[in-house]
Coordinates of C-alpha atoms and ligand atoms in Angstrom, one line a residue:
M1 CA 93.6 148.8 108.2
K2 CA 97.1 148.4 109.8
R3 CA 95.6 146.0 112.3
A4 CA 94.0 143.9 109.5
A5 CA 97.4 143.8 107.6
A6 CA 99.2 142.7 110.8
L7 CA 96.7 140.0 111.5
L8 CA 96.9 138.8 107.8
F9 CA 100.8 138.8 108.1
L10 CA 100.6 136.8 111.4
F11 CA 98.2 134.3 109.8
C12 CA 100.5 133.8 106.8
A13 CA 103.5 133.6 109.0
S14 CA 101.9 131.0 111.2
L15 CA 101.0 129.0 108.1
L16 CA 104.6 129.1 106.9
L17 CA 106.0 128.4 110.3
S18 CA 103.8 125.4 110.8
S19 CA 105.0 123.7 107.6
P20 CA 107.9 125.3 105.9
L21 CA 110.2 122.3 106.3
E22 CA 107.5 119.7 105.5
A23 CA 108.5 119.5 101.8
K24 CA 105.9 117.9 99.6
E25 CA 106.1 114.1 99.9
I26 CA 108.2 112.5 97.1
R27 CA 106.4 109.5 95.4
L28 CA 108.4 107.0 93.4
R29 CA 106.8 104.2 91.3
F30 CA 108.9 100.9 91.3
A31 CA 107.9 98.4 88.6
N32 CA 109.0 94.7 88.7
F33 CA 108.2 91.8 86.4
P34 CA 108.1 88.5 88.4
A35 CA 105.5 87.4 91.0
A36 CA 105.4 89.2 94.3
A37 CA 106.7 86.3 96.3
T38 CA 109.9 86.0 94.3
F39 CA 113.3 87.4 95.6
P40 CA 113.5 90.4 93.1
C41 CA 110.2 91.6 94.6
I42 CA 111.1 90.8 98.2
A43 CA 114.2 93.0 97.6
M44 CA 112.0 95.7 96.1
E45 CA 109.8 95.8 99.2
R46 CA 112.8 95.9 101.5
W47 CA 114.4 98.8 99.4
A48 CA 111.1 100.7 99.6
A49 CA 110.8 100.3 103.3
E50 CA 114.5 101.3 103.9
V51 CA 114.2 104.5 101.7
H52 CA 111.0 105.5 103.5
K53 CA 112.7 105.0 106.9
R54 CA 116.0 106.6 106.1
T55 CA 114.3 109.7 104.6
A56 CA 112.1 110.0 107.7
G57 CA 109.0 109.5 105.6
A58 CA 109.9 112.1 102.9
V59 CA 109.9 109.4 100.2
R60 CA 107.0 107.0 99.6
V61 CA 107.7 104.1 97.1
E62 CA 104.8 102.5 95.4
T63 CA 105.7 99.0 94.3
F64 CA 104.2 97.2 91.3
P65 CA 105.2 93.4 91.3
G66 CA 104.2 90.8 88.7
G67 CA 104.4 93.1 85.7
T68 CA 101.3 95.1 86.9
L69 CA 102.9 98.3 85.7
L70 CA 105.7 97.1 83.3
D71 CA 106.5 93.5 82.3
A72 CA 110.0 92.1 81.5
K73 CA 109.9 93.1 77.8
N74 CA 108.8 96.7 78.3
M75 CA 110.8 97.5 81.5
V76 CA 113.8 99.4 80.1
R77 CA 111.6 101.4 77.6
G78 CA 108.9 102.1 80.3
V79 CA 111.4 103.4 82.9
T80 CA 113.4 105.6 80.4
Q81 CA 110.1 107.0 79.1
G82 CA 108.9 107.7 82.7
Q83 CA 106.0 105.3 82.9
A84 CA 107.7 104.2 86.1
D85 CA 110.5 105.8 88.1
I86 CA 112.4 102.6 88.9
G87 CA 112.5 99.2 87.2
C88 CA 114.2 95.8 87.6
I89 CA 115.5 93.6 84.8
S90 CA 117.2 90.2 84.4
L91 CA 120.0 91.1 82.1
A92 CA 119.8 87.6 80.5
Y93 CA 116.5 88.7 78.9
H94 CA 118.3 91.5 76.9
P95 CA 121.0 89.6 74.9
G96 CA 123.5 92.1 73.3
A97 CA 122.2 95.1 75.2
Y98 CA 124.7 94.8 78.1
P99 CA 128.1 93.8 76.7
F100 CA 129.8 94.9 79.9
L101 CA 127.5 93.6 82.6
S102 CA 126.9 90.3 80.8
V103 CA 130.3 89.2 82.1
F104 CA 128.4 88.1 85.1
E105 CA 126.4 85.5 83.1
L106 CA 129.7 83.6 82.5
P107 CA 130.7 80.3 84.2
L108 CA 133.3 81.9 86.5
G109 CA 132.6 79.6 89.5
F110 CA 130.9 82.1 91.9
A111 CA 129.6 80.0 94.8
S112 CA 127.1 82.5 96.2
S113 CA 124.9 85.4 95.2
E114 CA 126.2 87.4 98.1
A115 CA 129.8 87.3 96.7
I116 CA 128.8 88.1 93.1
S117 CA 126.4 90.9 94.1
A118 CA 129.2 92.7 95.9
V119 CA 131.5 92.2 93.0
M120 CA 128.9 93.3 90.5
W121 CA 128.4 96.6 92.4
D122 CA 132.1 97.3 92.8
I123 CA 133.1 96.5 89.2
H124 CA 130.2 98.6 87.8
A125 CA 131.0 101.5 90.1
A126 CA 134.7 101.4 89.2
H127 CA 134.2 101.1 85.4
R128 CA 130.9 103.1 84.9
P129 CA 130.2 101.4 81.5
K130 CA 128.5 103.4 78.7
E131 CA 125.6 100.8 78.5
T132 CA 124.1 102.1 81.8
S133 CA 124.9 105.8 81.3
K134 CA 121.3 106.9 80.4
V135 CA 119.8 105.6 83.7
K136 CA 120.8 105.7 87.4
V137 CA 121.8 102.2 88.6
I138 CA 120.7 101.9 92.2
S139 CA 121.3 98.1 92.8
L140 CA 123.0 95.1 91.2
F141 CA 122.6 91.5 92.3
G142 CA 122.7 88.0 91.1
S143 CA 120.3 85.1 91.5
A144 CA 121.9 82.2 93.4
P145 CA 124.0 79.9 91.1
A146 CA 121.8 78.1 88.6
Q147 CA 120.9 74.5 89.2
I148 CA 118.8 71.9 87.4
M149 CA 115.1 71.3 88.3
S150 CA 113.5 68.4 86.3
T151 CA 110.3 66.4 85.9
K152 CA 112.7 63.5 85.1
P153 CA 115.3 61.9 87.4
V154 CA 118.7 63.7 86.9
R155 CA 121.7 62.4 88.9
S156 CA 124.7 63.0 86.5
A157 CA 125.9 65.3 83.7
A158 CA 124.9 62.5 81.3
D159 CA 121.3 62.8 82.4
L160 CA 121.3 66.4 81.1
K161 CA 121.7 65.4 77.5
G162 CA 118.6 66.0 75.5
L163 CA 116.7 67.5 78.4
K164 CA 114.4 70.3 77.3
L165 CA 115.3 73.1 79.8
R166 CA 113.9 76.6 80.4
A167 CA 116.8 79.1 80.5
A168 CA 117.7 82.6 79.2
G169 CA 120.6 84.5 77.8
T170 CA 124.1 83.0 78.2
L171 CA 122.6 80.4 80.5
A172 CA 120.8 79.0 77.4
D173 CA 124.1 78.8 75.5
I174 CA 125.6 77.0 78.6
A175 CA 122.6 74.5 78.7
A176 CA 123.3 73.8 75.0
G177 CA 127.0 73.4 75.8
F178 CA 126.3 70.4 78.1
G179 CA 123.9 68.8 75.7
A180 CA 120.5 70.0 77.0
L181 CA 117.9 71.5 74.7
P182 CA 117.3 75.1 76.0
E183 CA 114.0 77.0 75.5
S184 CA 114.7 80.7 76.2
M185 CA 111.8 82.6 77.9
P186 CA 111.3 85.0 80.8
Q187 CA 110.8 83.3 84.2
S188 CA 107.2 84.5 84.3
D189 CA 106.4 82.3 81.2
T190 CA 107.9 79.2 82.7
P191 CA 104.8 77.9 84.7
E192 CA 102.8 77.6 81.4
A193 CA 105.7 76.0 79.5
L194 CA 106.0 73.3 82.3
Q195 CA 102.3 72.7 82.4
K196 CA 102.1 72.3 78.6
G197 CA 105.2 70.0 78.6
L198 CA 107.1 72.5 76.3
V199 CA 110.0 72.1 78.8
Q200 CA 111.0 69.2 81.1
G201 CA 112.8 71.3 83.5
V202 CA 114.2 74.7 84.6
F203 CA 117.8 76.0 84.7
S204 CA 117.7 78.6 87.4
S205 CA 118.3 79.0 91.1
F206 CA 116.3 76.9 93.6
D207 CA 114.3 79.8 95.1
V208 CA 111.8 79.3 92.2
L209 CA 111.0 75.7 93.4
Q210 CA 108.9 77.4 96.1
D211 CA 108.2 81.0 94.8
Y212 CA 106.8 79.6 91.6
N213 CA 105.8 76.2 93.0
F214 CA 108.0 74.5 90.3
A215 CA 108.6 71.7 92.8
E216 CA 105.1 70.5 92.2
S217 CA 106.1 69.4 88.6
C218 CA 109.9 69.2 89.0
R219 CA 110.4 66.5 91.6
Y220 CA 114.1 66.1 90.8
G221 CA 117.0 68.4 91.3
L222 CA 120.8 68.4 90.5
V223 CA 123.3 70.7 92.0
V224 CA 125.6 71.8 89.2
D225 CA 126.6 75.3 90.6
M226 CA 126.4 77.0 87.2
P227 CA 126.4 80.9 86.7
V228 CA 123.9 83.2 88.3
Y229 CA 121.4 85.3 86.4
P230 CA 122.5 89.0 87.0
F231 CA 119.9 91.7 87.7
M232 CA 119.9 95.5 87.5
V233 CA 117.7 97.9 89.4
F234 CA 117.7 101.4 87.8
M235 CA 116.0 104.8 88.0
N236 CA 114.8 107.2 85.3
M237 CA 117.6 109.8 85.0
K238 CA 115.1 112.8 85.2
T239 CA 113.6 111.3 88.4
W240 CA 117.1 110.9 89.8
E241 CA 118.1 114.5 89.0
S242 CA 114.8 115.8 90.5
L243 CA 115.6 114.2 93.9
P244 CA 117.0 116.5 96.7
A245 CA 120.7 115.9 97.5
D246 CA 119.9 114.3 100.9
V247 CA 117.5 111.8 99.2
Q248 CA 120.1 111.0 96.5
K249 CA 122.6 110.3 99.3
V250 CA 120.2 107.9 101.1
V251 CA 119.8 106.0 97.8
M252 CA 123.5 105.7 97.0
D253 CA 124.5 104.9 100.6
L254 CA 121.9 102.0 100.4
A255 CA 123.0 100.8 97.0
R256 CA 125.9 98.4 97.7
E257 CA 124.5 97.3 101.1
H258 CA 121.1 96.5 99.5
S259 CA 122.7 94.6 96.6
V260 CA 124.6 92.4 99.1
W261 CA 121.5 92.1 101.3
T262 CA 119.6 90.7 98.3
G263 CA 122.4 88.2 97.6
K264 CA 122.3 87.0 101.2
Y265 CA 118.5 86.7 101.1
V266 CA 118.4 84.6 97.9
D267 CA 121.3 82.3 99.0
Q268 CA 119.5 81.4 102.1
H269 CA 116.0 81.3 100.5
G270 CA 117.3 78.8 97.9
K271 CA 118.3 76.4 100.7
D272 CA 114.9 77.0 102.5
A273 CA 113.0 76.4 99.3
T274 CA 114.8 73.1 98.7
A275 CA 114.0 71.9 102.2
W276 CA 110.4 73.0 101.7
S277 CA 110.2 71.1 98.3
T278 CA 111.4 67.9 100.0
R279 CA 108.9 68.3 102.8
T280 CA 106.0 69.2 100.5
Y281 CA 106.6 67.2 97.3
N282 CA 109.3 64.6 98.4
F283 CA 111.7 66.5 96.0
S284 CA 114.8 64.4 95.3
L285 CA 118.1 66.2 95.2
A286 CA 121.4 64.9 93.8
E287 CA 124.7 66.8 93.5
L288 CA 127.7 66.5 91.1
S289 CA 131.1 66.0 92.8
A290 CA 133.5 69.0 92.7
E291 CA 135.4 67.2 89.9
E292 CA 132.2 66.7 87.9
K293 CA 131.3 70.4 88.4
A294 CA 134.7 71.5 87.2
A295 CA 134.5 69.2 84.2
L296 CA 131.1 70.6 83.3
R297 CA 132.4 74.2 83.6
Q298 CA 135.3 73.2 81.3
T299 CA 132.8 71.7 78.8
V300 CA 130.9 75.0 78.6
S301 CA 134.0 77.3 78.8
P302 CA 133.7 78.1 75.1
V303 CA 130.9 80.6 76.0
I304 CA 133.6 82.8 77.6
E305 CA 135.5 83.2 74.3
A306 CA 132.3 83.8 72.5
W307 CA 131.4 86.5 75.1
K308 CA 134.8 88.1 74.7
E309 CA 134.4 88.4 70.9
R310 CA 130.8 89.8 71.2
S311 CA 131.7 92.3 73.9
E312 CA 135.0 93.5 72.3
S313 CA 133.0 94.1 69.1
K314 CA 131.0 96.5 71.2
G315 CA 134.0 98.4 72.6
V316 CA 134.4 96.5 75.9
K317 CA 137.9 95.7 77.0
A318 CA 136.7 92.1 77.7
G319 CA 140.1 90.6 78.7
A320 CA 140.9 93.3 81.2
L321 CA 137.3 93.2 82.6
L322 CA 137.5 89.4 83.1
E323 CA 140.8 89.8 85.0
D324 CA 139.2 92.5 87.2
V325 CA 136.2 90.4 87.9
L326 CA 138.2 87.3 88.8
R327 CA 140.5 89.4 91.1
A328 CA 137.5 90.9 92.8
K329 CA 135.9 87.4 93.1
A330 CA 139.0 86.1 94.9
E331 CA 138.8 89.1 97.3
A332 CA 135.0 88.7 97.9
E333 CA 135.2 85.0 98.5
K334 CA 138.0 85.6 101.1
E335 CA 135.6 87.7 103.2
Ligands
LIG401 N1 115.9 82.4 86.2 C1 116.4 83.6 86.2 C2 116.7 84.2 87.5 C3 115.7 84.1 88.6 C4 115.9 83.3 89.7 N2 114.9 83.4 90.5 C5 114.0 84.3 89.9 C6 112.7 84.7 90.4 C7 112.0 85.6 89.6 C8 112.5 86.0 88.4 C9 113.8 85.6 87.9 C10 114.5 84.7 88.7 C11 115.7 84.5 85.4 O1 114.9 84.1 84.7 O2 116.1 85.7 85.4

């Protein structure tokens, strides 16, 4: 009997010894709305690979691009209700929901996504606004500055008047500000709108020329260097709290670095996509002079006052926030 008990004990011990540290694999479901080739999804795949690597395989991230798990409209509700552990949104699709973070939709003259993505992370980390308190923010980045892509020749600010443009959020107000006719819709609805002639162009960053093949219909482009579209990647709070401390550390150590990585990627990819469009579809690109860009920004500056009123009515110290952002911008653009 004693012998049997000893053998049973040794067997159990060997079992325990062989795998006590191999904790059960953590599986995270990451939902995203645009097509897999687009920069928000390229960033998602990079984040998944980095987390898997940096946790020595303890965490496996399943990615769901193209709205295959949650689309743009249902992303926030779906993640907070646990249909996915992680989600990505373009803040411009949620007017009024982010009175603090929508400061990054304003015409503040950021020249690159790399710079604004660093500033977005630092300002959010410093202020920790109420609007994101129910989720865990794990990355913040911008698209590259928005430009004009058009089915009609556009070479000057005057050519923008009366142009039916796809846009979203404050960028739609800005398009109206320079006399265009904005049609607000998620990026994923734009291909159909172009095909049906509902819009004559797109007001977004140039990466979509290639990633959504918009260059096939939009053979003309105008560099206006208007604001970026800000994005937020966030985790369900229960999922976050369920993660072991060492995994939480990996995620937060990655956060700012990955936000800037995404900015660098989309800045370069926009340039590559423009070159690809010229090679593939003889895409014709014009650019406003620095003076014309400044004049256009002045024309649309009333959106800043309108934002201040809206955000102050929701408890945001808008003036102080704007000063902080412009100070951080000057620092970031020095780097
Ligand atoms: N147009 C903006 C931002 C944006 C730029 N590139 C992509 C690619 C996929 C989705 C969105 C974007 C927007 O609609 O958010």
